[in-house]
Amino acid sequence: MDFQHSARSVDLQAALSAFLSEVIYPAEAEFHQQEQENRQTGTPFRTPALMADLKAEARRRGLWNLFLPDDRFGPGLSVLDYAPLAELSGRAPNLAPEAMNCSAPDTGNMELLAMFGSQQQHEQWLAPLLAGEIRSCFSMTEPDVASSDATNIATRISRDGDSYVISGRKWWSTGAMREECRLAIVMGVSDPTADRYARHSMILVPLDNPGVTVHRSTTVYGYDDGAHGGHAEIGFDEVRVPVTNLLGPQGGGFAMAQARLGPGRIHHCMRSLGMAERALELMVRRASEREAFGGPLSDQGVIREWIAESRLAIEQARLLVLKAAWLIDTAGVKQAATEIAAIKVAAPRAASYVLDRAIQTFGAAGVSGDTPLAQMWAGLRTLHLADGPDEVHLRSVARVELNRARTGEASRA
């Protein structure tokens, strides 16, 4: 295994580090203030005006659409080369990813459109998404079924002449509450009689289509994530779209979802480690500056243990994520499936530990809005559920190990 990053990636890492220090961190307070002002004026899901300036500066610095490995639409970085950039952006998760047009769910949606979209879909939807002119959401999870088993997804996508008709209810459609969100990629059952993993398709649904109703936004531990468009519950009531809106082949929903989730999980995991790195820095600073019981907190043995354990957790998780990224680049998403499942558990687990210890070190300030720790913790806690709960991924890893034992296959480690 070779985790060496290319010279281009190293240069971009330096440029992104400078962007964070010179532009993003200094903008955090103003961004938060604009969020609060939007809530006070009754528009909590409006994008803070500052984001437009941050995007313009990111583009000027060449930090735009870095996530796309397809060089027709982006810089063509490998997954391994993009991984440290995703980690750096995770240090300021509310600003940096979106400023660079590298935030979920748009990243996964753009990858889907790039891989499986028609020329018409590229022109109508991918081009404005790449330009940052519109946003999109991904409507997969449903409130009425256990979506941890994605075969339970029940929304119907029915062919009717030159149209498809979509009926169902989705929630956790992140970003759908803000006005820039124009498109939902909807996953539903297109052929209930087909094989279990060939029943579902994906289809492009404009949010202004008749029959689409955005009912409400859910919250994450009380956070509305308004600046990023919330997490919408959407009803699709006999929504009719042309057959040309089908994304990829009919029945290809599961295969496309796996193609979307592979690199996307690398991005999520590396961003979570970026949050953990920043939390560790804050923990160390707080422990060095704060005094209790006759000396700095950093003299307390338990604090030193937290700091050391945090460093170990981050380094171990990062190596596993880099292994998964390398496997995707060299062998493909399918061959990296076990490692992708493993990092989906390991990285949020490691980052959650670091965030929890940092919050404990800060005491009351750690659970307040005066530091980024509480909101980071809330976001990380959701990663134990997002893109599949930890238990599903552990089940996948265990199944592989049991199969190896039965067949005598050697481990790839």
CSV table of C-alpha atoms in Angstrom, one decimal:
chain,number,residue,atom,x,y,z
A,1,MET,CA,0.0,0.0,0.0
A,2,ASP,CA,1.3,3.4,-0.9
A,3,PHE,CA,-0.4,6.4,0.8
A,4,GLN,CA,2.0,9.0,-0.8
A,5,HIS,CA,0.0,12.0,-2.0
A,6,SER,CA,0.8,13.5,-5.4
A,7,ALA,CA,2.6,16.8,-5.6
A,8,ARG,CA,-0.6,18.4,-6.8
A,9,SER,CA,-2.4,17.2,-3.7
A,10,VAL,CA,0.3,18.5,-1.5
A,11,ASP,CA,0.1,21.9,-3.1
A,12,LEU,CA,-3.6,22.0,-2.7
A,13,GLN,CA,-3.3,21.0,0.9
A,14,ALA,CA,-1.0,24.0,1.5
A,15,ALA,CA,-3.4,26.3,-0.4
A,16,LEU,CA,-6.4,25.0,1.6
A,17,SER,CA,-4.6,25.4,4.9
A,18,ALA,CA,-3.9,29.0,4.0
A,19,PHE,CA,-7.5,29.5,3.0
A,20,LEU,CA,-8.7,28.2,6.3
A,21,SER,CA,-6.3,30.4,8.3
A,22,GLU,CA,-6.7,33.6,6.2
A,23,VAL,CA,-10.4,33.4,5.3
A,24,ILE,CA,-12.5,30.7,6.9
A,25,TYR,CA,-11.7,30.8,10.6
A,26,PRO,CA,-11.9,34.7,10.7
A,27,ALA,CA,-15.3,34.4,9.0
A,28,GLU,CA,-16.9,32.0,11.4
A,29,ALA,CA,-18.2,34.6,13.9
A,30,GLU,CA,-19.8,36.7,11.2
A,31,PHE,CA,-21.3,33.7,9.5
A,32,HIS,CA,-22.9,32.6,12.8
A,33,GLN,CA,-24.2,36.2,13.3
A,34,GLN,CA,-25.8,36.1,9.9
A,35,GLU,CA,-27.4,32.8,10.7
A,36,GLN,CA,-28.9,34.3,13.9
A,37,GLU,CA,-30.2,37.3,11.9
A,38,ASN,CA,-31.9,35.1,9.4
A,39,ARG,CA,-33.7,33.3,12.2
A,40,GLN,CA,-34.8,36.6,13.7
A,41,THR,CA,-36.3,37.7,10.4
A,42,GLY,CA,-38.2,34.5,10.0
A,43,THR,CA,-35.9,33.0,7.2
A,44,PRO,CA,-33.9,30.4,9.1
A,45,PHE,CA,-33.1,28.4,6.0
A,46,ARG,CA,-31.7,31.3,4.0
A,47,THR,CA,-28.0,30.9,3.1
A,48,PRO,CA,-25.9,33.6,5.0
A,49,ALA,CA,-24.9,36.3,2.5
A,50,LEU,CA,-21.2,35.8,3.5
A,51,MET,CA,-21.1,32.4,1.8
A,52,ALA,CA,-21.2,34.0,-1.7
A,53,ASP,CA,-18.0,35.9,-0.8
A,54,LEU,CA,-16.3,32.7,0.6
A,55,LYS,CA,-17.2,30.9,-2.6
A,56,ALA,CA,-15.8,33.6,-4.8
A,57,GLU,CA,-12.5,33.5,-2.8
A,58,ALA,CA,-12.3,29.7,-3.0
A,59,ARG,CA,-12.7,29.8,-6.8
A,60,ARG,CA,-10.1,32.5,-7.0
A,61,ARG,CA,-7.7,30.3,-5.1
A,62,GLY,CA,-8.4,27.3,-7.3
A,63,LEU,CA,-10.2,25.4,-4.5
A,64,TRP,CA,-13.4,24.5,-6.3
A,65,ASN,CA,-15.0,21.1,-7.0
A,66,LEU,CA,-11.9,19.3,-5.7
A,67,PHE,CA,-13.9,16.1,-4.9
A,68,LEU,CA,-14.7,15.0,-8.5
A,69,PRO,CA,-12.3,12.4,-9.8
A,70,ASP,CA,-13.7,12.8,-13.3
A,71,ASP,CA,-11.4,15.3,-15.0
A,72,ARG,CA,-14.2,16.3,-17.4
A,73,PHE,CA,-15.9,18.1,-14.5
A,74,GLY,CA,-13.3,18.6,-11.8
A,75,PRO,CA,-9.5,18.5,-11.2
A,76,GLY,CA,-9.4,14.7,-11.5
A,77,LEU,CA,-7.9,14.0,-8.1
A,78,SER,CA,-7.7,10.4,-7.0
A,79,VAL,CA,-9.7,9.5,-3.9
A,80,LEU,CA,-6.4,9.2,-1.9
A,81,ASP,CA,-5.3,12.7,-3.1
A,82,TYR,CA,-8.7,14.2,-2.1
A,83,ALA,CA,-8.8,12.6,1.3
A,84,PRO,CA,-6.5,15.0,3.1
A,85,LEU,CA,-8.3,17.9,1.5
A,86,ALA,CA,-11.6,16.6,2.9
A,87,GLU,CA,-10.0,16.3,6.3
A,88,LEU,CA,-8.8,19.9,6.2
A,89,SER,CA,-12.3,21.1,5.2
A,90,GLY,CA,-13.7,19.2,8.2
A,91,ARG,CA,-11.9,21.6,10.5
A,92,ALA,CA,-14.6,24.2,9.7
A,93,PRO,CA,-17.5,22.0,8.6
A,94,ASN,CA,-20.1,24.7,8.5
A,95,LEU,CA,-18.2,26.9,6.1
A,96,ALA,CA,-15.3,25.3,4.2
A,97,PRO,CA,-16.9,22.4,2.4
A,98,GLU,CA,-19.7,24.5,0.9
A,99,ALA,CA,-17.3,27.4,0.2
A,100,MET,CA,-15.4,25.0,-2.1
A,101,ASN,CA,-18.6,23.5,-3.6
A,102,CYS,CA,-17.5,20.2,-1.9
A,103,SER,CA,-20.4,19.7,0.6
A,104,ALA,CA,-22.8,16.9,0.9
A,105,PRO,CA,-25.3,16.0,-0.5
A,106,ASP,CA,-24.4,17.9,-3.6
A,107,THR,CA,-21.0,16.1,-3.9
A,108,GLY,CA,-22.7,12.7,-4.1
A,109,ASN,CA,-25.4,14.0,-6.4
A,110,MET,CA,-22.9,15.5,-8.8
A,111,GLU,CA,-21.0,12.2,-8.8
A,112,LEU,CA,-24.1,10.4,-9.7
A,113,LEU,CA,-25.0,12.8,-12.5
A,114,ALA,CA,-21.4,12.7,-13.8
A,115,MET,CA,-21.3,8.9,-13.8
A,116,PHE,CA,-24.9,8.0,-14.9
A,117,GLY,CA,-26.5,11.2,-16.2
A,118,SER,CA,-27.4,11.8,-19.9
A,119,GLN,CA,-26.1,14.7,-21.8
A,120,GLN,CA,-29.4,16.5,-21.3
A,121,GLN,CA,-29.2,15.9,-17.5
A,122,HIS,CA,-25.6,17.1,-17.5
A,123,GLU,CA,-26.6,20.4,-19.2
A,124,GLN,CA,-29.8,20.9,-17.2
A,125,TRP,CA,-28.6,19.9,-13.7
A,126,LEU,CA,-24.9,19.0,-13.5
A,127,ALA,CA,-23.6,22.2,-15.1
A,128,PRO,CA,-25.4,24.6,-12.6
A,129,LEU,CA,-24.5,22.4,-9.7
A,130,LEU,CA,-20.8,22.4,-10.7
A,131,ALA,CA,-21.0,26.2,-11.0
A,132,GLY,CA,-22.6,26.5,-7.5
A,133,GLU,CA,-25.7,28.2,-9.0
A,134,ILE,CA,-28.2,25.8,-7.5
A,135,ARG,CA,-28.2,23.1,-4.8
A,136,SER,CA,-29.8,19.6,-4.6
A,137,CYS,CA,-31.0,17.0,-2.1
A,138,PHE,CA,-31.0,13.2,-2.0
A,139,SER,CA,-34.3,11.7,-1.0
A,140,MET,CA,-33.8,8.1,0.1
A,141,THR,CA,-34.7,7.6,3.8
A,142,GLU,CA,-38.3,7.2,4.7
A,143,PRO,CA,-40.2,7.8,8.0
A,144,ASP,CA,-42.6,4.9,7.7
A,145,VAL,CA,-40.1,2.0,7.1
A,146,ALA,CA,-36.8,0.9,8.6
A,147,SER,CA,-34.5,2.5,6.1
A,148,SER,CA,-31.4,0.8,7.6
A,149,ASP,CA,-32.5,-2.0,5.3
A,150,ALA,CA,-32.7,-0.1,2.1
A,151,THR,CA,-34.8,-2.8,0.4
A,152,ASN,CA,-37.7,-1.5,2.6
A,153,ILE,CA,-37.8,1.7,0.7
A,154,ALA,CA,-41.4,1.9,-0.5
A,155,THR,CA,-41.8,5.1,-2.5
A,156,ARG,CA,-43.2,4.1,-5.9
A,157,ILE,CA,-41.8,5.2,-9.3
A,158,SER,CA,-44.4,3.9,-11.9
A,159,ARG,CA,-44.2,4.2,-15.7
A,160,ASP,CA,-47.2,5.8,-17.3
A,161,GLY,CA,-46.6,6.4,-21.1
A,162,ASP,CA,-43.9,9.0,-21.5
A,163,SER,CA,-43.9,9.8,-17.8
A,164,TYR,CA,-42.9,8.4,-14.5
A,165,VAL,CA,-45.2,9.0,-11.5
A,166,ILE,CA,-43.7,9.2,-8.1
A,167,SER,CA,-45.6,8.7,-4.9
A,168,GLY,CA,-44.2,8.4,-1.3
A,169,ARG,CA,-42.8,10.3,1.6
A,170,LYS,CA,-39.2,11.0,2.4
A,171,TRP,CA,-37.3,12.7,5.2
A,172,TRP,CA,-33.8,13.8,6.1
A,173,SER,CA,-33.5,15.3,2.6
A,174,THR,CA,-30.7,17.6,3.7
A,175,GLY,CA,-30.6,21.0,2.1
A,176,ALA,CA,-34.1,21.0,0.6
A,177,MET,CA,-35.4,23.9,2.8
A,178,ARG,CA,-33.4,26.6,1.1
A,179,GLU,CA,-34.4,28.4,-2.0
A,180,GLU,CA,-31.3,27.4,-3.9
A,181,CYS,CA,-32.3,23.7,-3.7
A,182,ARG,CA,-34.0,23.0,-7.1
A,183,LEU,CA,-33.6,19.2,-7.5
A,184,ALA,CA,-34.2,16.0,-5.6
A,185,ILE,CA,-32.7,12.7,-6.6
A,186,VAL,CA,-35.4,10.3,-5.4
A,187,MET,CA,-34.9,6.6,-4.9
A,188,GLY,CA,-38.0,4.4,-5.1
A,189,VAL,CA,-39.5,1.1,-6.3
A,190,SER,CA,-39.8,0.9,-10.0
A,191,ASP,CA,-40.5,-2.8,-10.4
A,192,PRO,CA,-41.8,-4.6,-7.2
A,193,THR,CA,-41.6,-8.0,-9.0
A,194,ALA,CA,-37.9,-7.8,-9.8
A,195,ASP,CA,-35.0,-9.3,-7.9
A,196,ARG,CA,-34.6,-7.7,-4.4
A,197,TYR,CA,-31.7,-5.5,-5.5
A,198,ALA,CA,-33.1,-4.6,-8.9
A,199,ARG,CA,-36.5,-3.2,-7.8
A,200,HIS,CA,-35.3,0.3,-7.2
A,201,SER,CA,-34.5,3.2,-9.4
A,202,MET,CA,-33.4,6.8,-9.1
A,203,ILE,CA,-35.2,9.7,-10.7
A,204,LEU,CA,-34.7,13.5,-11.0
A,205,VAL,CA,-37.5,15.5,-9.5
A,206,PRO,CA,-37.5,19.3,-9.6
A,207,LEU,CA,-38.8,20.6,-6.3
A,208,ASP,CA,-41.1,23.0,-8.0
A,209,ASN,CA,-43.0,20.1,-9.7
A,210,PRO,CA,-46.7,19.9,-9.0
A,211,GLY,CA,-47.3,17.3,-6.2
A,212,VAL,CA,-44.0,18.0,-4.4
A,213,THR,CA,-44.6,19.3,-0.9
A,214,VAL,CA,-41.8,20.2,1.5
A,215,HIS,CA,-43.6,19.8,4.8
A,216,ARG,CA,-41.0,20.6,7.5
A,217,SER,CA,-37.4,20.3,8.6
A,218,THR,CA,-36.3,18.0,11.3
A,219,THR,CA,-33.6,19.0,13.8
A,220,VAL,CA,-30.3,17.4,14.9
A,221,TYR,CA,-30.2,17.5,18.7
A,222,GLY,CA,-32.0,20.8,18.5
A,223,TYR,CA,-29.9,22.3,15.7
A,224,ASP,CA,-31.9,23.2,12.6
A,225,ASP,CA,-28.8,23.4,10.3
A,226,GLY,CA,-30.7,26.3,8.8
A,227,ALA,CA,-27.7,27.8,6.9
A,228,HIS,CA,-27.4,24.5,5.0
A,229,GLY,CA,-31.1,24.1,4.2
A,230,GLY,CA,-32.2,21.9,7.1
A,231,HIS,CA,-33.3,18.3,6.8
A,232,ALA,CA,-36.6,18.2,5.0
A,233,GLU,CA,-39.6,15.9,5.1
A,234,ILE,CA,-41.0,15.8,1.6
A,235,GLY,CA,-44.2,14.4,0.2
A,236,PHE,CA,-44.4,13.2,-3.4
A,237,ASP,CA,-48.1,13.0,-4.3
A,238,GLU,CA,-48.5,11.6,-7.8
A,239,VAL,CA,-45.6,13.6,-9.1
A,240,ARG,CA,-45.3,13.3,-12.8
A,241,VAL,CA,-41.9,13.8,-14.6
A,242,PRO,CA,-40.8,12.8,-18.1
A,243,VAL,CA,-39.1,9.4,-18.7
A,244,THR,CA,-35.9,11.3,-19.6
A,245,ASN,CA,-35.7,12.2,-15.8
A,246,LEU,CA,-34.8,8.6,-15.0
A,247,LEU,CA,-31.2,8.6,-13.8
A,248,GLY,CA,-29.2,5.6,-15.2
A,249,PRO,CA,-31.0,2.3,-15.9
A,250,GLN,CA,-34.3,1.3,-14.5
A,251,GLY,CA,-33.6,-1.0,-11.6
A,252,GLY,CA,-30.1,0.4,-11.1
A,253,GLY,CA,-30.9,2.2,-7.9
A,254,PHE,CA,-28.9,0.0,-5.6
A,255,ALA,CA,-25.8,-0.2,-7.8
A,256,MET,CA,-25.8,3.6,-8.2
A,257,ALA,CA,-26.2,4.1,-4.5
A,258,GLN,CA,-23.2,2.0,-3.8
A,259,ALA,CA,-21.2,3.9,-6.4
A,260,ARG,CA,-22.3,7.2,-4.7
A,261,LEU,CA,-21.7,6.0,-1.2
A,262,GLY,CA,-18.2,4.6,-1.6
A,263,PRO,CA,-16.1,7.8,-2.2
A,264,GLY,CA,-18.7,9.8,-0.2
A,265,ARG,CA,-18.0,7.8,2.9
A,266,ILE,CA,-14.3,8.6,2.5
A,267,HIS,CA,-15.3,12.3,2.4
A,268,HIS,CA,-17.5,12.0,5.5
A,269,CYS,CA,-14.9,10.1,7.4
A,270,MET,CA,-12.0,12.4,6.6
A,271,ARG,CA,-14.1,15.5,7.4
A,272,SER,CA,-14.9,13.9,10.8
A,273,LEU,CA,-11.2,13.5,11.4
A,274,GLY,CA,-10.7,17.1,10.6
A,275,MET,CA,-13.2,18.0,13.2
A,276,ALA,CA,-11.4,15.7,15.6
A,277,GLU,CA,-8.1,17.4,14.9
A,278,ARG,CA,-9.5,20.8,15.6
A,279,ALA,CA,-11.2,19.6,18.8
A,280,LEU,CA,-7.8,18.1,19.9
A,281,GLU,CA,-6.1,21.5,19.3
A,282,LEU,CA,-8.8,23.2,21.3
A,283,MET,CA,-8.5,20.7,24.1
A,284,VAL,CA,-4.7,21.1,24.3
A,285,ARG,CA,-5.0,24.9,24.3
A,286,ARG,CA,-7.7,24.8,27.0
A,287,ALA,CA,-5.8,22.4,29.2
A,288,SER,CA,-2.7,24.6,28.9
A,289,GLU,CA,-4.4,27.9,29.7
A,290,ARG,CA,-7.0,26.8,32.3
A,291,GLU,CA,-6.0,26.4,36.0
A,292,ALA,CA,-7.7,24.2,38.6
A,293,PHE,CA,-6.6,22.7,41.9
A,294,GLY,CA,-3.5,24.7,42.0
A,295,GLY,CA,-2.1,24.3,38.5
A,296,PRO,CA,-2.9,24.1,34.8
A,297,LEU,CA,-5.3,21.4,33.7
A,298,SER,CA,-2.6,19.9,31.5
A,299,ASP,CA,-0.8,18.8,34.7
A,300,GLN,CA,-3.7,16.5,35.5
A,301,GLY,CA,-2.9,12.9,34.6
A,302,VAL,CA,-6.4,12.2,33.3
A,303,ILE,CA,-6.2,15.2,30.9
A,304,ARG,CA,-2.9,14.0,29.6
A,305,GLU,CA,-4.4,10.5,29.1
A,306,TRP,CA,-7.3,12.1,27.1
A,307,ILE,CA,-4.9,14.0,24.9
A,308,ALA,CA,-2.8,10.9,24.2
A,309,GLU,CA,-5.8,8.6,23.6
A,310,SER,CA,-7.2,11.2,21.2
A,311,ARG,CA,-4.0,11.3,19.2
A,312,LEU,CA,-4.0,7.5,19.0
A,313,ALA,CA,-7.6,7.4,17.9
A,314,ILE,CA,-7.2,9.9,15.1
A,315,GLU,CA,-4.0,8.3,13.7
A,316,GLN,CA,-5.5,4.8,13.7
A,317,ALA,CA,-8.7,5.9,12.0
A,318,ARG,CA,-6.9,8.0,9.5
A,319,LEU,CA,-4.7,5.1,8.4
A,320,LEU,CA,-7.7,2.9,7.9
A,321,VAL,CA,-9.5,5.6,5.9
A,322,LEU,CA,-6.4,6.1,3.7
A,323,LYS,CA,-6.3,2.3,3.1
A,324,ALA,CA,-9.9,2.4,2.0
A,325,ALA,CA,-9.2,5.3,-0.3
A,326,TRP,CA,-6.2,3.6,-1.8
A,327,LEU,CA,-8.2,0.4,-2.4
A,328,ILE,CA,-10.9,2.4,-4.2
A,329,ASP,CA,-8.3,3.9,-6.5
A,330,THR,CA,-6.5,0.7,-7.2
A,331,ALA,CA,-9.2,-2.0,-7.1
A,332,GLY,CA,-12.5,-0.2,-7.2
A,333,VAL,CA,-15.4,0.5,-4.9
A,334,LYS,CA,-16.6,-3.1,-4.9
A,335,GLN,CA,-13.3,-4.5,-3.8
A,336,ALA,CA,-13.0,-1.9,-1.0
A,337,ALA,CA,-16.5,-2.6,0.4
A,338,THR,CA,-15.3,-4.2,3.6
A,339,GLU,CA,-12.8,-1.3,4.3
A,340,ILE,CA,-15.5,1.3,3.5
A,341,ALA,CA,-17.9,-0.4,6.0
A,342,ALA,CA,-15.1,-0.5,8.6
A,343,ILE,CA,-14.2,3.2,8.3
A,344,LYS,CA,-17.9,4.2,8.5
A,345,VAL,CA,-17.7,2.9,12.1
A,346,ALA,CA,-14.1,3.6,13.0
A,347,ALA,CA,-13.8,7.2,12.0
A,348,PRO,CA,-17.0,8.6,13.6
A,349,ARG,CA,-16.2,6.5,16.7
A,350,ALA,CA,-12.7,8.0,17.0
A,351,ALA,CA,-13.9,11.5,16.3
A,352,SER,CA,-16.8,11.2,18.7
A,353,TYR,CA,-14.3,10.2,21.5
A,354,VAL,CA,-12.1,13.2,20.8
A,355,LEU,CA,-15.1,15.6,20.7
A,356,ASP,CA,-16.4,14.1,24.0
A,357,ARG,CA,-13.1,14.5,25.8
A,358,ALA,CA,-12.6,18.1,24.4
A,359,ILE,CA,-16.1,19.0,25.7
A,360,GLN,CA,-15.3,17.5,29.1
A,361,THR,CA,-12.0,19.5,29.2
A,362,PHE,CA,-13.9,22.8,28.4
A,363,GLY,CA,-16.6,22.0,31.0
A,364,ALA,CA,-19.7,24.1,30.7
A,365,ALA,CA,-18.3,26.1,27.8
A,366,GLY,CA,-18.0,22.9,25.9
A,367,VAL,CA,-21.7,22.3,25.7
A,368,SER,CA,-22.5,25.9,24.9
A,369,GLY,CA,-22.5,27.7,21.6
A,370,ASP,CA,-19.3,29.7,22.5
A,371,THR,CA,-17.1,27.0,21.0
A,372,PRO,CA,-17.7,24.9,17.9
A,373,LEU,CA,-17.5,21.7,19.9
A,374,ALA,CA,-21.2,21.1,20.8
A,375,GLN,CA,-22.4,21.5,17.2
A,376,MET,CA,-19.5,19.4,15.9
A,377,TRP,CA,-20.5,16.7,18.4
A,378,ALA,CA,-24.1,16.7,17.3
A,379,GLY,CA,-23.1,16.4,13.7
A,380,LEU,CA,-20.7,13.6,14.4
A,381,ARG,CA,-23.3,11.7,16.4
A,382,THR,CA,-25.5,11.6,13.4
A,383,LEU,CA,-22.7,10.0,11.3
A,384,HIS,CA,-23.2,6.8,13.4
A,385,LEU,CA,-26.6,6.6,11.6
A,386,ALA,CA,-26.1,8.5,8.3
A,387,ASP,CA,-25.4,6.4,5.2
A,388,GLY,CA,-26.3,3.3,7.3
A,389,PRO,CA,-26.1,2.8,11.0
A,390,ASP,CA,-22.9,1.4,12.6
A,391,GLU,CA,-24.6,-1.9,13.3
A,392,VAL,CA,-25.2,-2.5,9.6
A,393,HIS,CA,-21.6,-1.9,8.7
A,394,LEU,CA,-20.4,-4.1,11.6
A,395,ARG,CA,-22.7,-6.8,10.3
A,396,SER,CA,-21.1,-6.5,6.8
A,397,VAL,CA,-17.5,-6.7,8.3
A,398,ALA,CA,-18.5,-9.7,10.4
A,399,ARG,CA,-20.0,-11.5,7.4
A,400,VAL,CA,-16.8,-11.2,5.5
A,401,GLU,CA,-14.7,-12.5,8.4
A,402,LEU,CA,-17.0,-15.5,8.9
A,403,ASN,CA,-16.9,-16.3,5.1
A,404,ARG,CA,-13.1,-16.2,5.2
A,405,ALA,CA,-13.1,-18.6,8.1
A,406,ARG,CA,-15.4,-21.0,6.2
A,407,THR,CA,-13.4,-20.8,2.9
A,408,GLY,CA,-9.9,-20.5,4.4
A,409,GLU,CA,-9.3,-17.2,2.6
A,410,ALA,CA,-6.5,-15.1,4.0
A,411,SER,CA,-7.1,-11.6,5.3
A,412,ARG,CA,-6.2,-8.7,3.1
A,413,ALA,CA,-4.8,-6.7,6.0
